[in-house]
Short mmCIF file of C-alpha atoms and ligand atoms in Angstrom, two decimals:
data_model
loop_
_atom_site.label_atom_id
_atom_site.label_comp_id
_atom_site.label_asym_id
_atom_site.label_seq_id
_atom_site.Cartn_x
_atom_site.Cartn_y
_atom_site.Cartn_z
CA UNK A 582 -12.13 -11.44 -21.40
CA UNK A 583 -8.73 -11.54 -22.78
CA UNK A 584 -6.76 -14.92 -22.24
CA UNK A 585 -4.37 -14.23 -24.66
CA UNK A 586 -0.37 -13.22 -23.26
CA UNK A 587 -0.39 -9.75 -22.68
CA UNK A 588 3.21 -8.05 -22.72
CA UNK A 589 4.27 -4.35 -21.20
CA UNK A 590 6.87 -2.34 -20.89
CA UNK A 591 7.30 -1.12 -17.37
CA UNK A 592 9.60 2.21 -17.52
CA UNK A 593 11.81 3.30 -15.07
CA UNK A 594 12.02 6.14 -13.11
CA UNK A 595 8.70 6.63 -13.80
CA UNK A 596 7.57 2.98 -12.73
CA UNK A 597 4.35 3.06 -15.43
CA UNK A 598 2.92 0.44 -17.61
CA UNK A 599 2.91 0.90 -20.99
CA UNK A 600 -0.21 -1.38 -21.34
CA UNK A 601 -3.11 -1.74 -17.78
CA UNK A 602 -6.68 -1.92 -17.14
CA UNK A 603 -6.61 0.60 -14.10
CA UNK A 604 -4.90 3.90 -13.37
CA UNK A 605 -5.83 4.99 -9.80
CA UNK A 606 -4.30 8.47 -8.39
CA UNK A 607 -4.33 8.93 -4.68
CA UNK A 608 -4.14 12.57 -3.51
CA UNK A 609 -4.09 13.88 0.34
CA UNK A 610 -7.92 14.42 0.52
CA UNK A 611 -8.18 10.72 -0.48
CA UNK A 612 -6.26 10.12 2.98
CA UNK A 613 -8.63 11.61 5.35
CA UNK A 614 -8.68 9.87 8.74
CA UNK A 615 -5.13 7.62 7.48
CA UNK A 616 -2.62 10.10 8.94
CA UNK A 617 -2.21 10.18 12.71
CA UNK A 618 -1.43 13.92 13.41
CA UNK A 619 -4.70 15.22 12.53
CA UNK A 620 -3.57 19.22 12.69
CA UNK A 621 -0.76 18.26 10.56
CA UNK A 622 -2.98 16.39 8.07
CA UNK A 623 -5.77 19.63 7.81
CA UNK A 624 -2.77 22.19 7.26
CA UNK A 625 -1.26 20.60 4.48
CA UNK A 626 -4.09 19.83 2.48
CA UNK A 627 -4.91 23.85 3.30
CA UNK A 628 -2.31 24.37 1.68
CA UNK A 629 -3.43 22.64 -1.44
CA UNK A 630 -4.56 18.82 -3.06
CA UNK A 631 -1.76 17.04 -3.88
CA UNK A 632 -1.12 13.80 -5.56
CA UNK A 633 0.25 11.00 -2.95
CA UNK A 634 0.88 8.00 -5.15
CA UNK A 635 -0.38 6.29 -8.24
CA UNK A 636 -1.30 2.86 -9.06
CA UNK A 637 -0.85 1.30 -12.43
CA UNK A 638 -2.99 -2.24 -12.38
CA UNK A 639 -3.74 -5.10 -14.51
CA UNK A 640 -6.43 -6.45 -13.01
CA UNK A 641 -7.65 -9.79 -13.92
CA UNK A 642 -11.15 -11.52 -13.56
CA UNK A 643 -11.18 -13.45 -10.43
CA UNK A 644 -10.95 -16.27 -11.49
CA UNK A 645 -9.31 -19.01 -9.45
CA UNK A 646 -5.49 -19.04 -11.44
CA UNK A 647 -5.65 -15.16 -12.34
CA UNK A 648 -3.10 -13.19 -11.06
CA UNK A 649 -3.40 -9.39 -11.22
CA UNK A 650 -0.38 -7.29 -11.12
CA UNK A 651 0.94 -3.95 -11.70
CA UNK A 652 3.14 -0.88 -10.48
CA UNK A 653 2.61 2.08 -7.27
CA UNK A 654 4.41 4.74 -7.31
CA UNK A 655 3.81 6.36 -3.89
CA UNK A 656 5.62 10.11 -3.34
CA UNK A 657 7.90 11.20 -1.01
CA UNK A 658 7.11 13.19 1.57
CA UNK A 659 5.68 13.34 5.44
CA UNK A 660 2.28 14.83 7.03
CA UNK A 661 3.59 15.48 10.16
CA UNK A 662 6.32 13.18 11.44
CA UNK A 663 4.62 10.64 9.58
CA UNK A 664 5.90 9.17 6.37
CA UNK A 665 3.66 9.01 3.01
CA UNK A 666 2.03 5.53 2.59
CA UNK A 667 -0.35 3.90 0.86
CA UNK A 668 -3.85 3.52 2.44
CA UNK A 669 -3.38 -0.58 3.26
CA UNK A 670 -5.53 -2.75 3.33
CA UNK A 671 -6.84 -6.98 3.71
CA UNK A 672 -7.35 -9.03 1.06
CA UNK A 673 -11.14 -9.69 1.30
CA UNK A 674 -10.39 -13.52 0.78
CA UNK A 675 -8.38 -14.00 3.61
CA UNK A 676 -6.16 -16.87 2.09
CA UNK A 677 -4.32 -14.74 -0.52
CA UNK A 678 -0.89 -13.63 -0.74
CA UNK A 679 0.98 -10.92 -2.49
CA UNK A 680 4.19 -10.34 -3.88
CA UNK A 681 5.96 -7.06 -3.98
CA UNK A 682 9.53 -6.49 -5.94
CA UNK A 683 10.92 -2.78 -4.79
CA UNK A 684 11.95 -0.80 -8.12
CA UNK A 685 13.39 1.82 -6.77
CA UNK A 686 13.47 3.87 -3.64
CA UNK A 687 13.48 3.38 -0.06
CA UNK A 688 10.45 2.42 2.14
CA UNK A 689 9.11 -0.22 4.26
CA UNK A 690 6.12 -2.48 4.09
CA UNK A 691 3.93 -2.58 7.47
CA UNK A 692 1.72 -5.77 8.07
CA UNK A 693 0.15 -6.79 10.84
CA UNK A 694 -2.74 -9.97 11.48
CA UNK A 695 -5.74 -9.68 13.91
CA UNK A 696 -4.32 -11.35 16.30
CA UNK A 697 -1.52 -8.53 17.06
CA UNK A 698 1.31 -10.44 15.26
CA UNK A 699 3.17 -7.19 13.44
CA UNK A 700 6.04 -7.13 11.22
CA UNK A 701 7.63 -4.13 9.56
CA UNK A 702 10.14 -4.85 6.68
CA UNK A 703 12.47 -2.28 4.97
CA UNK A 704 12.68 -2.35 1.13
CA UNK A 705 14.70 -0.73 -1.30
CA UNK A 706 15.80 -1.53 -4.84
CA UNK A 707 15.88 -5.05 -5.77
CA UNK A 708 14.07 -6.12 -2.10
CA UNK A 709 11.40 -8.84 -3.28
CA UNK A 710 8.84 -9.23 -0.08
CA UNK A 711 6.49 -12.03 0.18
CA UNK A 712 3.05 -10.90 2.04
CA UNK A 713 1.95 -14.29 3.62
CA UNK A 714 -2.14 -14.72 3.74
CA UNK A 715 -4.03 -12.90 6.34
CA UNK A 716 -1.69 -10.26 6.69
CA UNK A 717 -2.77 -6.91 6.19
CA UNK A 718 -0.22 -4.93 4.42
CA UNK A 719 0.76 -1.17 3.96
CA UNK A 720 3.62 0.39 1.82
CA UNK A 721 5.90 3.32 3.05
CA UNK A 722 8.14 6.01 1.29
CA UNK A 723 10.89 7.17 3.84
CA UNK A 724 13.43 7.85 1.10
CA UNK A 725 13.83 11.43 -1.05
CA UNK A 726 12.78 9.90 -4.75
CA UNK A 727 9.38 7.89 -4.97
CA UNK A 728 9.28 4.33 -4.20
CA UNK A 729 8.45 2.12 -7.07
CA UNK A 730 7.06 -1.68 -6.34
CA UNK A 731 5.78 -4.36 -8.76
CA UNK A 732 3.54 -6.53 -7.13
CA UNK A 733 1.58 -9.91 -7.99
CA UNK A 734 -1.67 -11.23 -6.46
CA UNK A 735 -4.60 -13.83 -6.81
CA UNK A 736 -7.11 -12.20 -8.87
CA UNK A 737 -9.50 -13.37 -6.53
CA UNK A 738 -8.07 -11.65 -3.36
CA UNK A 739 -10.37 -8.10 -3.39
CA UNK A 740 -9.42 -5.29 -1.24
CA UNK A 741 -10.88 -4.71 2.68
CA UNK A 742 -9.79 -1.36 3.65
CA UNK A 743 -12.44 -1.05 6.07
CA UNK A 744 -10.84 -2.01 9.05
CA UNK A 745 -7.75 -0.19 8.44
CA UNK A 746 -9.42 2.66 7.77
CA UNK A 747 -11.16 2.77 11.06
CA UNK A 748 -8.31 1.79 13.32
CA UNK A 749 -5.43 1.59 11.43
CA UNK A 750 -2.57 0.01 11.79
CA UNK A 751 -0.73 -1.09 15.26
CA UNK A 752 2.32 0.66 14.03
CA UNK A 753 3.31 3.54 12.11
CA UNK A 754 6.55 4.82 10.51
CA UNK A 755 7.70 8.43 11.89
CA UNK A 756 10.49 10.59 11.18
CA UNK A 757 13.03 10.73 14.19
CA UNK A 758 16.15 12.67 14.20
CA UNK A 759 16.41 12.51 10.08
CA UNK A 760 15.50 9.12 9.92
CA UNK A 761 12.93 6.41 10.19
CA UNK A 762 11.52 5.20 13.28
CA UNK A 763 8.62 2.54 14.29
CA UNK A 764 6.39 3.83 16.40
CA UNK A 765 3.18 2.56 18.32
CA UNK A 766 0.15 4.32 17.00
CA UNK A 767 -1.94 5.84 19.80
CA UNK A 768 -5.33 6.18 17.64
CA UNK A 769 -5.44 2.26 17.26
CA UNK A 770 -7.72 0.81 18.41
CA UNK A 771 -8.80 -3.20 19.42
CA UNK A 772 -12.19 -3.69 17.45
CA UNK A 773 -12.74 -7.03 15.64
CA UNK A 774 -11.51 -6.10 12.24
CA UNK A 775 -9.77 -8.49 10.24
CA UNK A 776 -12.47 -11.26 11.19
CA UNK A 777 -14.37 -12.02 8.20
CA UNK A 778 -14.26 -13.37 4.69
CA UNK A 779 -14.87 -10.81 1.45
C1 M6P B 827 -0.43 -2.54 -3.91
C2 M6P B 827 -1.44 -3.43 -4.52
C3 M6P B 827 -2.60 -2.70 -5.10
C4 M6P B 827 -3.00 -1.56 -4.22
C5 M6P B 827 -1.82 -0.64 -4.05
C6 M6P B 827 -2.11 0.60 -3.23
O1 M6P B 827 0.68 -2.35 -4.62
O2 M6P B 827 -1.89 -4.30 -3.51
O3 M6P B 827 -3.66 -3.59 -5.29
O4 M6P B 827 -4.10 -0.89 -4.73
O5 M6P B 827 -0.84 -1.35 -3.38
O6 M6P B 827 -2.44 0.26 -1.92
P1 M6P B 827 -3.85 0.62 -1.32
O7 M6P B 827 -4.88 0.08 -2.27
O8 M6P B 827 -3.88 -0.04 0.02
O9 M6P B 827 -3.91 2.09 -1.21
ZN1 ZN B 828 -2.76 -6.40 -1.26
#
C-alpha cells in the first residue's frame, strides 16, 4: 500500500486525473431499470450504446483516516424528460460523508434518507456541497457541457446501490418547458431500503 503523498494534475475541460487507481465508464445499458420512462430508455439504447459518464478514482484502503477521492464526468443529455445522472447510491457504512466541489457545468445533487427527508441542491462551477451521513446521494447534468465534480470520502464508506436501484429515488429531475423541474417519481416505491449497515 502506498502511504507516501501522491500528487495529480486534474485537467480541465476534460475533468481527468493525470495519476488514479480506477477508471470506471458508465454507458446507457449500464442504466437499465435507473431511468423512469421505460419506452424512452429501450429506444435510445436501440439506437446505439453510449457512454453516460466516467469516473476517475483514487481509491484508498479502508482504513479508518483514508480518504478516497477523484473526478465524474457525467454527459449531457436526457432519456426521456429525464436528465442524465449518475446511478446513486448509500454509503454501505452509514456514518460517512462526502464532499463534492462542482468543476464545471450545471446539475444538481439529489439526496434523500429512509425516513423520506429529501433535498435537491443545484450546483454549478465553484458550488462545494457537503453530503451529510446517511444520505443517499445522486448527481445530475441539466446543463449543455458535462458536469465535472471532485469529490472526497472516508475510504471506509463502500457503495450500496441496491436499494436505489430497486426503488429509486423519491424525486427525479425532468425537463419542463426548457428547463429543470423536480418531480415526484411514480415508480418509487416504500420498501425498507436504507436500513442496514455495509
Ligand atoms: C461520486 C463518487 C463515486 C461514485 C460516482 C458515480 O462522485 O461518490 O464514488 O462512483 O459519484 O456515482 P455512482 O457510483 O452512484 O454511479
Ligand atoms: Zn458517495
Amino acid at each position: 500500500m502506498e502511504d507516501t503523498p501522491i500528487t495529480a494534475e486534474l485537467t480541465l475541460p476534460g475533468g481527468t486525473l493525470s495519476r488514479f487507481t480506477g477508471h470506471t465508464v458508465r454507458t446507457l445499458s449500464d442504466m437499465r431499470g435507473y431511468y423512469a420512462d421505460t419506452a424512452a430508455y429501450e429506444a435510445l439504447l436501440a439506437q446505439g450504446d453510449r457512454v453516460l459518464y466516467e469516473v476517475y478514482e483514487v481509491a484508498r484502503p479502508a482504513l479508518p483516516g483514508e480518504l478516497s477521492h477523484g473526478t465524474t464526468i457525467l454527459y449531457p443529455g436526457q432519456v426521456g424528460e429525464e436528465y442524465v445522472m449518475t446511478k446513486g447510491h448509500y454509503h454501505a457504512i452509514r456514518e460517512t460523508s462526502e464532499v463534492y466541489y462542482c468543476l464545471l457545468g450545471e446539475g444538481m445533487m439529489v439526496m434523500e434518507k429512509p425516513d423520506g427527508a429529501t433535498s435537491v441542491q443545484a450546483m454549478c462551477a465553484g458550488t462545494v456541497l457537503y453530503v451529510p451521513p446517511r444520505w443517499a446521494h445522486r448527481t445530475v447534468n441539466t446543463g449543455q457541457q458535462p458536469l465535472v465534480t471532485f469529490w472526497v470520502y472516508p475510504a471506509v464508506a463502500g457503495h450500496d446501490y441496491a436499494s436505489i436501484q430497486e426503488r429509486g429515488f423519491r424525486k427525479i429531475v425532468v425537463e419542463r418547458g426548457g428547463g429543470p423541474a423536480i418531480s415526484d417519481n411514480a415508480r418509487f416505491q416504500q420498501g425498507s431500503a436504507g436500513s442496514g449497515e455495509g
